Structures are given as C-alpha cells and as structure tokens.
XYZ file of C-alpha atoms in Angstrom:
608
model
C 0.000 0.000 0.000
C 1.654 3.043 -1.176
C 1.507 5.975 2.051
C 0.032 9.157 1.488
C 0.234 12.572 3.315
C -3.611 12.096 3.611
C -6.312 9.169 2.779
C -8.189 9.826 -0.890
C -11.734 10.489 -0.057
C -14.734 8.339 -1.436
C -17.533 8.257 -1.099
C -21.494 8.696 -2.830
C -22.874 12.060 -1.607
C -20.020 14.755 -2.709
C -16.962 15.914 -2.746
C -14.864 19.692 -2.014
C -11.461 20.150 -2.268
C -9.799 23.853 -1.992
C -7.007 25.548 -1.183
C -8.276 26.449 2.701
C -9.824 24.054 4.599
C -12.724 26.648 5.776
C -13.681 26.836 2.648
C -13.560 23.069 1.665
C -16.065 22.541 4.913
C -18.437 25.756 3.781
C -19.197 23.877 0.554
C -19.577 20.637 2.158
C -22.172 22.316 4.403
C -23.868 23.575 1.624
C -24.585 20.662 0.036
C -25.404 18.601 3.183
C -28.344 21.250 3.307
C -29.658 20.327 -0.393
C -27.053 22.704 -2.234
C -25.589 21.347 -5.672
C -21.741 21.283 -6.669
C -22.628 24.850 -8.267
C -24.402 26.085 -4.937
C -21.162 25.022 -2.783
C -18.842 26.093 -5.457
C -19.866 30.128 -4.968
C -20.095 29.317 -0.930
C -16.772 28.151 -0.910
C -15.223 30.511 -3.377
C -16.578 33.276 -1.333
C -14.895 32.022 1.709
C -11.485 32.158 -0.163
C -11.870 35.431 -1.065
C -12.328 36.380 2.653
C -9.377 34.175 4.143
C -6.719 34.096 1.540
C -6.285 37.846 0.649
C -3.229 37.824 -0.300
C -3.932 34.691 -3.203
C -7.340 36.250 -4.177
C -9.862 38.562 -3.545
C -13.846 39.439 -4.424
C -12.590 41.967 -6.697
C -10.212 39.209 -8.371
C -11.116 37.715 -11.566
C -11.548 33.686 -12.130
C -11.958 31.100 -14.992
C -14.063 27.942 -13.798
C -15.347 24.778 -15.935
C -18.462 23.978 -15.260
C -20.155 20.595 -15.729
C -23.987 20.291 -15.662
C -25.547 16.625 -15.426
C -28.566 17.805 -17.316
C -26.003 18.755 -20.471
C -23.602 16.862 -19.766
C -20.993 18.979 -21.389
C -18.141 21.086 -20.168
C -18.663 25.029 -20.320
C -15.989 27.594 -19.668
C -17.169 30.535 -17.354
C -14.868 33.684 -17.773
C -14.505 35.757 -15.279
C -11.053 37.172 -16.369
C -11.989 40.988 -16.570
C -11.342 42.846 -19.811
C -8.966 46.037 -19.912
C -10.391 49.404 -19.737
C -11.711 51.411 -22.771
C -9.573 53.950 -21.897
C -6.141 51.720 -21.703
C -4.507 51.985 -24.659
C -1.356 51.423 -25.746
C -0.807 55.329 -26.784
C -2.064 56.181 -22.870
C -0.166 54.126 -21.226
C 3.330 55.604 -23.280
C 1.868 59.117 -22.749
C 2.887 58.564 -19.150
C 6.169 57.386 -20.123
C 5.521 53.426 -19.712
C 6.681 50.866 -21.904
C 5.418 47.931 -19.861
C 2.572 47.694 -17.514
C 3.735 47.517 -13.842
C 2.683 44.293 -11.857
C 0.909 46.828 -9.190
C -1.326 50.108 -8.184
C -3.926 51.444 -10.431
C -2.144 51.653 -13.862
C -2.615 47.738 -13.827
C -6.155 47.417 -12.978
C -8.950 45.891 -15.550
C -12.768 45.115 -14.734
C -13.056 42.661 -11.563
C -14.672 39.366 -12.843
C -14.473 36.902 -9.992
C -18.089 38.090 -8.665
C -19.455 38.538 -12.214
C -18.674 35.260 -12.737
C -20.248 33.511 -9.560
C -23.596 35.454 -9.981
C -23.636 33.738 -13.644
C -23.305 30.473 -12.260
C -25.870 30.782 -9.887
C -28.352 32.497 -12.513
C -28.021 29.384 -14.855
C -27.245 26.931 -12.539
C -27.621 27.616 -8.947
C -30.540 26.038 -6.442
C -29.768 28.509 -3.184
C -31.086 32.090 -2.126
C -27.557 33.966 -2.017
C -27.694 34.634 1.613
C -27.607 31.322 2.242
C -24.144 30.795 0.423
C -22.741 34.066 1.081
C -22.918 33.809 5.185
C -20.258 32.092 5.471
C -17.514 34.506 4.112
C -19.655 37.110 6.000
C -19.304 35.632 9.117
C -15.463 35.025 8.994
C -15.135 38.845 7.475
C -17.395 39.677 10.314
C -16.964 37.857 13.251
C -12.898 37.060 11.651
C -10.720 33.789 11.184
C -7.508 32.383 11.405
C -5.162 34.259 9.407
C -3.024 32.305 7.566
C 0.997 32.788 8.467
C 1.803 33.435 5.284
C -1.244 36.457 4.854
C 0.571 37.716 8.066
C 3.929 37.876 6.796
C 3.119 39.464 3.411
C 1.172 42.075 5.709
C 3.921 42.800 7.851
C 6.741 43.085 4.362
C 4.061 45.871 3.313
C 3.656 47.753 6.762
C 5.497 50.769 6.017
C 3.518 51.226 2.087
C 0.578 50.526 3.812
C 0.909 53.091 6.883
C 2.994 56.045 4.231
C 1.096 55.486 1.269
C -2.140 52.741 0.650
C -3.801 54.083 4.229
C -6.879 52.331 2.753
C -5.129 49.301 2.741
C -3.606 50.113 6.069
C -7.089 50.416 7.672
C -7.887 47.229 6.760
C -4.764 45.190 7.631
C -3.040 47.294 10.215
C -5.372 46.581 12.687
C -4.103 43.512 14.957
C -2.772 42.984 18.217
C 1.520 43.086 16.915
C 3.472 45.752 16.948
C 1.991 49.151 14.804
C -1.259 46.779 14.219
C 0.518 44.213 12.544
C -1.861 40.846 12.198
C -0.391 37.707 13.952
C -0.155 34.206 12.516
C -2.792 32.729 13.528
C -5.156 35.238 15.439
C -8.075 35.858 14.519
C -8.625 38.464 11.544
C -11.559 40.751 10.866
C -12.608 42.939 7.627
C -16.011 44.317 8.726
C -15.599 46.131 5.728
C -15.628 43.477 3.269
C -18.878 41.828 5.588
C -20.797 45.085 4.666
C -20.067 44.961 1.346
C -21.194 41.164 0.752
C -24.310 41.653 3.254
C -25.253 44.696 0.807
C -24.756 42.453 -2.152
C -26.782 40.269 -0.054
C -29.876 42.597 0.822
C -29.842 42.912 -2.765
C -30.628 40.264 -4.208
C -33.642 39.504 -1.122
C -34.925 42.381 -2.496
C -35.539 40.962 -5.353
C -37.549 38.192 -4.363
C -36.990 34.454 -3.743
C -36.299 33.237 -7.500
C -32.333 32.730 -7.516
C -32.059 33.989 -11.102
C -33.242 37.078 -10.194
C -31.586 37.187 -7.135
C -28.163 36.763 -8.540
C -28.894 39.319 -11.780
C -30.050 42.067 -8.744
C -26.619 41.186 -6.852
C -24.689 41.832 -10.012
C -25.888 45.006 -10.651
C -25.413 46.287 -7.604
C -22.023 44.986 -7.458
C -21.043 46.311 -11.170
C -23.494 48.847 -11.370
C -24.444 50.045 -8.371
C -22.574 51.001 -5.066
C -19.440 48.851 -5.802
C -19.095 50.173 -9.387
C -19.912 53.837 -7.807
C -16.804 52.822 -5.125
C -14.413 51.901 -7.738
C -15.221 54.387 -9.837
C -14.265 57.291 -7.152
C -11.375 54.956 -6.402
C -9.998 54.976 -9.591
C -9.757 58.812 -9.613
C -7.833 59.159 -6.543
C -4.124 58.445 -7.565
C -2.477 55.740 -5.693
C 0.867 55.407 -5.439
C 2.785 52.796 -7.808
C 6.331 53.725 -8.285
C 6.553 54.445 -11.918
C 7.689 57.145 -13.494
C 6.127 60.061 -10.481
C 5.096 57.629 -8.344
C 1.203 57.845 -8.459
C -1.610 57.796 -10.963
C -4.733 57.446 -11.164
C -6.863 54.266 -13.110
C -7.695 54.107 -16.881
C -10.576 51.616 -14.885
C -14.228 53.433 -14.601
C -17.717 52.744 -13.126
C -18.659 52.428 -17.089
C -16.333 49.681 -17.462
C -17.748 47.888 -14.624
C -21.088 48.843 -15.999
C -20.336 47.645 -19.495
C -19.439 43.657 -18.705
C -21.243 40.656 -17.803
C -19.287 37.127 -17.341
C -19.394 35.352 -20.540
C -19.425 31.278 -21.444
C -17.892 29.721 -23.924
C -17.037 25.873 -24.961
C -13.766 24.706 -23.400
C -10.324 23.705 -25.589
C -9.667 20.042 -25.505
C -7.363 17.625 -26.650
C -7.408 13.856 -25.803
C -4.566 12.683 -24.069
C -4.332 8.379 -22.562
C -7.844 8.086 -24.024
C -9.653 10.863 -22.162
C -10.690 14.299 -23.233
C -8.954 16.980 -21.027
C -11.044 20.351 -21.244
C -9.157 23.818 -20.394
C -10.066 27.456 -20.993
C -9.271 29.008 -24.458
C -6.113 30.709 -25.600
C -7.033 33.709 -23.658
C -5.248 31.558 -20.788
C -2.701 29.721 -20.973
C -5.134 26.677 -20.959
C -3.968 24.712 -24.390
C -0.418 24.961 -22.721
C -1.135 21.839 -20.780
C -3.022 20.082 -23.911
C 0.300 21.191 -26.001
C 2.207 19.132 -23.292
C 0.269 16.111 -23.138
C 0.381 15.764 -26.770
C 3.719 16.336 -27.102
C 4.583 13.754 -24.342
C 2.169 11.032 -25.935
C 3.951 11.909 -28.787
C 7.322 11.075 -27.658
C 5.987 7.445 -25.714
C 5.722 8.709 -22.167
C 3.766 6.288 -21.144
C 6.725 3.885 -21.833
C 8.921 5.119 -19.963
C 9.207 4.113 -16.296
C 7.993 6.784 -12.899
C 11.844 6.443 -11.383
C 13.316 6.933 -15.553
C 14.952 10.705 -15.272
C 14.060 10.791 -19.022
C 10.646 11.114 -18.540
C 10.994 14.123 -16.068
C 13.728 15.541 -18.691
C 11.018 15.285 -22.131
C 8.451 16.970 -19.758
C 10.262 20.180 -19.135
C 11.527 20.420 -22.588
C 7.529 19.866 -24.048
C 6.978 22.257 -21.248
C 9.328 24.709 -23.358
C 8.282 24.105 -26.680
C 4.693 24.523 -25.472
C 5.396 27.803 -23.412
C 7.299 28.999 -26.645
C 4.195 28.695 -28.882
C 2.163 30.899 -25.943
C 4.448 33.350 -26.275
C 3.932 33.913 -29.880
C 0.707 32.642 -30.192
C -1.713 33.008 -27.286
C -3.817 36.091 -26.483
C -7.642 37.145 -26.963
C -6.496 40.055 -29.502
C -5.859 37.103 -31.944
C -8.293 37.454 -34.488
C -7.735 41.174 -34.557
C -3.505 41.377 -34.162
C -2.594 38.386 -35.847
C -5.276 38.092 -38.834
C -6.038 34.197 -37.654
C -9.499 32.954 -36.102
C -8.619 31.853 -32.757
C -10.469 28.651 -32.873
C -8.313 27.704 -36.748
C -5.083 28.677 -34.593
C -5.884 26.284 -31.671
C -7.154 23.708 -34.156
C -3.665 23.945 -35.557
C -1.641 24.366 -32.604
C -3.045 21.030 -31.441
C -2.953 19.898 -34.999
C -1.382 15.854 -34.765
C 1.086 16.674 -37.645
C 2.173 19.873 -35.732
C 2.692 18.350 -32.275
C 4.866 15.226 -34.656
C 6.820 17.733 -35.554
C 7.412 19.712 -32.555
C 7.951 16.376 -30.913
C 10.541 15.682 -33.596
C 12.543 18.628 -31.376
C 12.884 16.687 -28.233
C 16.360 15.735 -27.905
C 18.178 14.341 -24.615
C 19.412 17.297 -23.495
C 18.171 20.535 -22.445
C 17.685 23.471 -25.056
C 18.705 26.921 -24.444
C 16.450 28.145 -27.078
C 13.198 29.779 -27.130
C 11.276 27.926 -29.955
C 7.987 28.528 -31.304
C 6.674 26.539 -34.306
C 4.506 27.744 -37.071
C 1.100 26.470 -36.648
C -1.073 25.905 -40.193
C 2.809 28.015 -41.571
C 2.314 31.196 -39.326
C 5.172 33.052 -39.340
C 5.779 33.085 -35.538
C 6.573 36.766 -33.725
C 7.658 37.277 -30.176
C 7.744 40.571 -28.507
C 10.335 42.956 -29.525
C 11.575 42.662 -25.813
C 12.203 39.369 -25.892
C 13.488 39.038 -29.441
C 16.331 41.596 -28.631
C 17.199 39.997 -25.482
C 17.410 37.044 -27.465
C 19.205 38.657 -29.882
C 21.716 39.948 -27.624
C 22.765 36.748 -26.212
C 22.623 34.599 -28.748
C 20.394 32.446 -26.959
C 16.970 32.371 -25.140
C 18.015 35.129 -22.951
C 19.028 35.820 -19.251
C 18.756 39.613 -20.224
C 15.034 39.803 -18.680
C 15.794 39.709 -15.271
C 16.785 43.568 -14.338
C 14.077 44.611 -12.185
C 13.029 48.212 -13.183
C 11.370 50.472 -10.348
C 7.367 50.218 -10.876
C 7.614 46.660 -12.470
C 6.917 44.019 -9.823
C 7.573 46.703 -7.270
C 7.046 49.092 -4.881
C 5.391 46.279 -2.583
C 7.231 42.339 -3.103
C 6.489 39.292 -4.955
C 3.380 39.278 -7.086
C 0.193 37.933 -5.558
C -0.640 34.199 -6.306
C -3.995 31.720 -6.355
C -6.552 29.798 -4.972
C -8.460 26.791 -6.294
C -11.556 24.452 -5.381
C -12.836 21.508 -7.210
C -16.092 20.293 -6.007
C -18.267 17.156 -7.335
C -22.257 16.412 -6.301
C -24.083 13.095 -6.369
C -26.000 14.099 -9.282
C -23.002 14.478 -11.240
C -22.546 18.018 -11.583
C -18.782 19.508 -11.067
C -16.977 22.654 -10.718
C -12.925 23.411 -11.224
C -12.247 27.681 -10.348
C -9.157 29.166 -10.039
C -10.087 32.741 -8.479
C -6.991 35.129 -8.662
C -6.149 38.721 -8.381
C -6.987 41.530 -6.331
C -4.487 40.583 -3.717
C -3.677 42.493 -0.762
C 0.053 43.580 -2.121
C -0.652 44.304 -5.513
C -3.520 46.998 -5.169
C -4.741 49.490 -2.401
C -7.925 48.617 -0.765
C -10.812 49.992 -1.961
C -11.873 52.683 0.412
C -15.588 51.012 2.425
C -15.380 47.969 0.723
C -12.479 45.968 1.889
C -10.845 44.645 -1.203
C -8.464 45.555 -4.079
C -8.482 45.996 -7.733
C -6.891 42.962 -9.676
C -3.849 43.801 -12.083
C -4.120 41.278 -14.536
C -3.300 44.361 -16.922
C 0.389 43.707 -16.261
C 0.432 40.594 -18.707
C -0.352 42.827 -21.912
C 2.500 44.004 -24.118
C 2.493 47.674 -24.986
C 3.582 46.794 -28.408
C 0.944 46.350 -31.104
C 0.225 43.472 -33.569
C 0.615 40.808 -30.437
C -1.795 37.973 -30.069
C -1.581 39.806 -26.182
C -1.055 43.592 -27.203
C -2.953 45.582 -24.911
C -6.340 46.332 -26.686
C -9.105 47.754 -24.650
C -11.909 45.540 -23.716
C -9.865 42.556 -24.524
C -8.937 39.710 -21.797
C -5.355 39.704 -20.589
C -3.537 36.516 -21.318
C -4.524 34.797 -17.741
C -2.045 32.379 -15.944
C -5.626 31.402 -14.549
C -6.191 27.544 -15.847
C -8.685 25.318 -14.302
C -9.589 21.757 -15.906
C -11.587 18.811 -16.099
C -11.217 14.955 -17.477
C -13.898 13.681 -19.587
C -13.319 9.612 -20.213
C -14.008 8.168 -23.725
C -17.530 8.519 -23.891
C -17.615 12.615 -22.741
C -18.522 11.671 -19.541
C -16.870 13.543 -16.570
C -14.180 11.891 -14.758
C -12.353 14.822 -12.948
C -12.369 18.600 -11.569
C -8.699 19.370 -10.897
C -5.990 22.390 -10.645
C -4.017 24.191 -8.898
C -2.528 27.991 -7.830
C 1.086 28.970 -9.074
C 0.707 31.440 -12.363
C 2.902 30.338 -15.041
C 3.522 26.850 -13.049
C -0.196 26.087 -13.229
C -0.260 24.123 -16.691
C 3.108 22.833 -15.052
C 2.591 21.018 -11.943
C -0.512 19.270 -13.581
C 1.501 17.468 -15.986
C 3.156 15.165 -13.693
C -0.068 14.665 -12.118
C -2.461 13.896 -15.189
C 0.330 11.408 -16.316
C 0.631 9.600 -12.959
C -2.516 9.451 -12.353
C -4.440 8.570 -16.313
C -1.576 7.014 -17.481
C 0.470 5.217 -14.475
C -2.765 4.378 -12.206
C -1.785 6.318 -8.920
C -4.231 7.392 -6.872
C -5.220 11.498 -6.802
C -3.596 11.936 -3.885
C -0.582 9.982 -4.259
C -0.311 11.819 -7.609
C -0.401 14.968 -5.752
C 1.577 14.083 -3.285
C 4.245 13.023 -5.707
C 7.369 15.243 -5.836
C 7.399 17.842 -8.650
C 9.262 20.591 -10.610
C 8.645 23.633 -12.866
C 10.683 25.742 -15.531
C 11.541 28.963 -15.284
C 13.325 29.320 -19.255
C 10.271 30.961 -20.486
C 9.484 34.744 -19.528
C 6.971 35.095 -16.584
C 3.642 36.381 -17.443
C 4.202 38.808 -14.310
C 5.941 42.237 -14.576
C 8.845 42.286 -14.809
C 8.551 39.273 -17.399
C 11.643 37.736 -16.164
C 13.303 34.512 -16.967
C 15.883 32.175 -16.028
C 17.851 30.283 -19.213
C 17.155 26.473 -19.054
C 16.575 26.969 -15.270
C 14.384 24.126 -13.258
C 13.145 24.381 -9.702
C 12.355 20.684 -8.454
C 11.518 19.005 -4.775
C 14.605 17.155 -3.720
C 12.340 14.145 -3.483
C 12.871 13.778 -6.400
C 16.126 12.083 -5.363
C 19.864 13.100 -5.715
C 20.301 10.907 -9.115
C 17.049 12.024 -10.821
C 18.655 15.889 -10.015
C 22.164 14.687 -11.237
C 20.575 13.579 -14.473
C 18.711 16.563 -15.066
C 22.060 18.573 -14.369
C 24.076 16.540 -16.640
C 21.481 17.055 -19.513
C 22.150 20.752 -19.201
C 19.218 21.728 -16.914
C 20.156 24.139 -14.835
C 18.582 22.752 -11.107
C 17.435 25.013 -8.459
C 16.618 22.443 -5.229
C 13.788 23.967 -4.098
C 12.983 21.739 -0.937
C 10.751 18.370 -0.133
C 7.702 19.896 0.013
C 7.404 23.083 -1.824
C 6.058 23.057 -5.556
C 2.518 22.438 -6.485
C -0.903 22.981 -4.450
C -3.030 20.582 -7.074
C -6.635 19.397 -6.004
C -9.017 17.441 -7.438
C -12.653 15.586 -6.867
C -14.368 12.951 -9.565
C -16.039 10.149 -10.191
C -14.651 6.730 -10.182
C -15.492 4.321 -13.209
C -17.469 2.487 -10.514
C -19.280 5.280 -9.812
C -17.934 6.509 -6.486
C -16.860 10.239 -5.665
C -13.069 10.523 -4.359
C -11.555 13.969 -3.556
C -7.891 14.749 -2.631
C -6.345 18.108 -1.885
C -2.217 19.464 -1.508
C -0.367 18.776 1.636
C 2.222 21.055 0.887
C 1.582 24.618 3.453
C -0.711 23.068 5.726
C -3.468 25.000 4.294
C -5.904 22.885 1.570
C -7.875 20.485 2.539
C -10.819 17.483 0.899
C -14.112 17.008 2.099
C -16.600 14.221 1.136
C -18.735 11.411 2.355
C-alpha cells in the first residue's frame, strides 16, 4: 500500500477540495443542506476570497469549468476581466511606460471573480444567495484564522501601507503586533468586506426568492451600483505605484464595470491516454497543458518508467516548446492582431502533424532556445523585448531579469492563487481558479475591503501581439482550471491548482501519474514535482531564467544529477514546496473521491 500525506476520499454524496480548509467545509455544508456542486462552489469561493487575501480577492477575476448533469458537457465561465476602454497602448506611453507595472492602479482591468459567480448561480444555482454568502460574512465579520503566510506578506508591506495605501492600512493594520501588525494565527476581521457582501446580499432579497433574479439584482449592484460607484471614485484618486512620479490614477471606470457581464464559452480540448482533457481558451494559458500532453504522448511517455529521469527531462523540454508557442501565439487580440481565427489557430496548434513535428525537437538534453513553431505556416513573432534579449545573447536570454522600479515593485512578490474543485451526487462539477486583487498588488478599496486585480500587467504595450494591450480585450490569464472527460464525454475529474505560469506545469506530472500510471489522486499529488523557469513570466517584470528548473529534492539526488548533466540548470527547491493541485471525480465504478495538496498546511478534501 503506497503511504500518502492524507487518505483519498470516497464516497457517494459529494466531494470539495480547496485551497483552505474553511472553505472546503463551507461547501460541504452547503450541500449537506440540499445545495448542488454549483451552490457550494460560490459558498466556498466566497470564503477564499475572505481568508486568503493575499492569493485572491472578491474583486479578483476567475476562470471555472463547469459541468452540468442535465447537459452533460463542459462550459468555460470567464470571469477574467477585460482592460479598460480607456487603456490603450498610446495612454499608457503618454505617461512614459513601456510595460505595464505588476501593481497600483495603472494595472487594474474590470473585476470578474463576482461577475462570474452570480452567472453560475443564474443558470445553474438552487440557493437564495444569503444562504451561500454567510459564510464569508461571518469570517469577514466575526474574523478567522489568518493564515501565516497572509501575516507575513502584511507585515513586508507595513510601512507602504501606513505612508502610502492608508486604505489598505485600515484594513490590515489593525491587529494585536506591533503598529497593528496581524499575527499568525489570530483571529482576523474585515467588517468592511462583511458590509459589502451583506449589501450584495440585501440585494438580491430584495428581489424576491427566484435565484435567477436574485443573482442578476446582486450583479448590478455589485457592477453597477454602489461597488461600481466605489471603484469608480477609487480609480480617480491616484495611488501610489512607483513608476515614473510615483502615483496615478486608473484608466478603470464605473462604465467599465457597468459595461461587462461574465461570458461562457465551450472549453479547448485535446485527448490525451484516451480521455478528453477540457481547459479554458487561448485567452489563458489553458492549451499549454493540452500542447504538453500531446507532445509527451507523442514522444511514448507512457513507456517510460515513474523512477526513468528521461521522462521528467522530455516533460520540461515539451513544457518549453509549449510555453514557446504561448508566447507567440496566445492572447484574446488574436483574431484582430494576428489576422487568424482563434479557434483555426488552436485547431492547428493542437494539430497531430504539428505536435509530430514539434515532438521531432525533443532531444536528450536541455535546449537553451526559445522555440515557437509555425502552426497551419504562421510566421511566428515574439515581442520585440524578448526578441532583442534574445538577440543579444545569442540564446533564449538571461537579459530579462533587471528589475526596473514600478515593475513588480514598490510592494514584493506578485500575488498568487486559490483553487476548489467540487463534485455532487447528481453528477454536476466545478474546477475555479479565483486570482487577483491581492492584498500587495492593489490598495484597498476605500468602504469595501478589497483591491483591484492587475491582470493588466500581462499585456505588451507593443501592437500586432496575439496579447497587445487592446481595450476591452482579456489579458492573457495564468488562470487555468480543468476537467477529465473519459471516452464517452462523460466527466471523470475537476482538478488544478494555484502557481501562475507553473499552473499548466505542476498538472503534468499529475495527469500522467494518475491517467496514465494508475496512482491514486492523492498519491499523484503528493508526488514530488518541478517547474521551468526558461520561459518569460507572465508577471511584470517578465523575467526569466535560461534552461533553469526548480524541483523538490524528493525527487532524489540521481534524478537531479541527471537533469544537471542534460544541461538543466537545477534550483533544489525543498521536499515539500512546488505544487498545491486538487481534485474531486467520479470513479469508473461510480464513487466520488476527492484529494487536496499537503504542501503549506493549508488545503484540505471534504466528502462522504
């Protein structure tokens, strides 16, 4: 019997698994009381955007697949906020940027996360809001545990938040350490965010007990009422950023907010050890992970052994090949920038004669180059930043790592992710990834307790880009939830993870050990793993590291060797410190299991 950090749940009734335990047991309460895997999806999504602030927030924005027994077909929610109409590339160089910082206003698009819950509960949901939303009201309320790493990334900010984002400070700075810091572990209020979501709340009772209506009176007062009236003000007040004088005010408006709705769309999928894996389109980085599967099928994974190094050595160079082709390729300006219908260039990019040839590229050792291919004979084009640093080197370049003030500064590191997967007995299944509008990336919102997302920092200010900044398009998310259909369409699996670019990363190792290999979900999880860092980061600055590799020394000193002696350049990063996957599905008998990330103490499976 093979040990695991934690047992795989099964079961028959349902299934959550998140990133925070409190929210894993809100959506298990909510469908003890009746609730389907939609109703306990929004509960528990709520919840995470009260106790992980500094991963996500209820102005954040969030893909999710959604899978209704009555259709029985995947659906792609997007909740990825568009840019504003007034972010263009000529404003943004009329204040003397050239890239789009990673924080403060100047990076801020539409906030989608709540857009897109209220559209799942319109179409889909069973429960009167209130009764899903008092949960995250009652730990913004009455407070909860905050998580040591919150804590810390509160404390790194004290001094911008006392000098400069007092908004933020008034939220944050109000615990029982030294100057109001927050300790690990004590409990945490934001009465501000409670008013805000029992406003939202009084809303939609006003508009009587149907839920549709509820949830369409909930988002108008969030996008068009006193939230978009908030953020609106907001956005004229200039905030502080670090680039070029320091502070500026939003190209983001109460018309913007007023202009979107949360859209759906059919998912991109590629088969891969005879299921159907479903991802968002290429306005994420979704087909990056159906790009590596391909490519490893391709090249006879599945024959190679779980203790071979060559296996871990052909998935981070498909990981490169496929990362190359986002670069050049992925973006939802496509049809406009590039002259190519979106859904022709992911028909080609996933083309079997394209991935044979890109497969043809594999070699046995590692490749300094950045490579895109030319799917259906595009000419491929990469930003002019990174074609000059490659240029200058010679090589896929090191030359993207000087950190320039206002890019992925004044605060720290970027913000990161949450991520739920929950499964009903009636066969219905969610997989969201909310993001954005962390704590350290954007000032609070004055009254209503949360931040802007920046999701604007993964444009290019450079036109003709499949992601040139055009306004009311959809940044190129890192956001990348995903579901397993088996043979016959049927759903087999909710699963992701947090991590930005590593997203479409960590899953590989986990798809193949688990589809192809037979481990269990949460000895897949619990497997050691690894990411590359060769390509540039979607996150301003847009660094990169040439051939580099971080990888869990679990992997074992001789699997690291080989890696090194193929030319991989190998950062150790620890036991247990890369990947935060869960996942909850259906057995082929039937049964429910769940499993959720040991690594941080922090996610946790439900289920009975």
């Amino acid at each position: 019997m093979t040990f695991t950090t934690r047992p795989e749940l099964v079961g028959t009734f349902g299934m959550v698994a998140s990133t925070h335990w409190l929210a894993s047991a809100a959506g298990m309460a909510v469908l003890e009381e009746g609730g389907n895997a939609f109703d306990a999806a929004i509960a528990a999504g709520l919840v995470l955007h009260v106790v992980e602030p500094h991963l996500n927030g209820l102005g954040g924005d969030m893909p999710l697949l959604v899978h209704d027994a009555a259709t029985a077909a995947p659906r792609v929610v997007c909740g990825q906020g568009v840019a504003p109409r007034a972010a263009t590339i000529e404003a943004y160089r009329a204040l003397g940027v050239d890239a789009v910082p990673g924080t403060g206003h100047l990076a801020a698009v539409v906030p989608g996360a709540f857009g897109a819950w209220m559209h799942v509960l319109a179409t889909r949901g069973t429960r009167p809001l209130a009764d899903l939303a008092r949960f995250a009201i009652g730990y913004a309320r009455d407070g909860h545990p905050l998580l040591p790493r919150a804590a810390g990334t509160v404390e790194a900010l004290a001094d911008v938040f006392r000098d400069r984002w007092t908004s933020s400070g008034a939220v944050y700075l109000t615990g029982d350490g030294v100057g109001g810091l927050p300790l690990p572990g004590r409990r945490f209020r934001n009465p501000d965010l409670a008013a805000t979501l029992e406003r939202l709340v009084a809303a939609a009772d006003a508009a009587g007990p149907d839920v549709a209506a509820q949830a369409e009176a909930a988002r108008a007062a969030f996008y068009s009422g006193f939230v978009a009236e908030a953020v609106d003000a907001f956005a004229r007040t200039p905030a502080w950023d670090g680039v070029a004088d320091g502070e500026h005010t939003a190209f983001l408006s109460g018309a913007d907010l007023d202009a979107w709705r949360a859209s759906e769309e059919a998912p991109a999928v590629a088969r891969f050890a005879g299921r159907t894996i479903a991802k968002p389109g290429l306005w994420s980085q979704g087909p990056v992970l159906l790009q590596q599967l391909a490519l490893l099928e391709a090249a006879g994974v599945g024959d190679l052994a779980e203790d071979d190094p060559a296996w871990v050595h052909l998935a981070i160079e498909a990981c490169k090949l496929a990362m190359a082709d986002r670069e050049a390729w992925y973006g939802d300006s496509v049809e406009h920038e590039v002259g190519s219908a979106p859904g022709n260039l992911l028909a080609d990019l996933l083309d079997p004669a394209y991935t044979r040839s890109r497969a043809a590229l594999l070699g046995g050792s590692a490749d300094a180059h950045l490579r895109p291919g030319s799917p259906g004979g595009r000419p491929a084009r990469l930003p002019r930043h990174v074609a000059e640093a490659m240029h200058a080197v010679g090589h896929w370049p090191d030359g993207l790592n000087e950190v320039r003030p206002g890019e992925g500064e004044p605060t720290l590191a970027r913000g990161d992710t949450c991520h739920l997967d929950v499964v009903d007995r009636w066969g219905n299944a969610v997989s969201a990834t909310p993001s954005g509008g962390w704590l350290q990336s954007s000032p609070v919102v004055p009254g209503l307790g949360f931040s802007l997302p920046t999701r604007a920092q993964m444009f290019w200010l450079e036109p003709g880009l499949p992601a040139s900044l055009v306004p009311g398009r959809r940044p190129r998310t890192t956001l990348s939830p995903g579901m397993v259909l088996d043979g016959e369409g049927r759903f087999v699996l909710a699963f992701g993870t947090p991590g930005g670019d590593q997203q479409d990363q960590w899953t590989v190792p986990f798809l193949v050990r688990h589809l192809l290999r037979g481990a269990g979900l949460q000895e897949a999880i619990d497997a050691p793993t690894w990411h590359s860092t060769h390509v540039p980061s979607s996150f301003a600055p847009r660094g990169a590291e040439v051939l580099g590799v971080q990888a869990e020394s679990r992997l074992g000193p001789e699997m690291l060797a080989d890696l090194r002696r193929r030319g991989h350049d190998v950062t150790d990063a620890g036991p247990w410190s890369l990947g935060r996957i869960s996942a909850a599905g259906v057995r082929p008998d039937g049964m429910l299991h769940g499993a959720a990330n040991p690594r941080g103490n922090q996610g946790y499976a439900v289920g009975r």
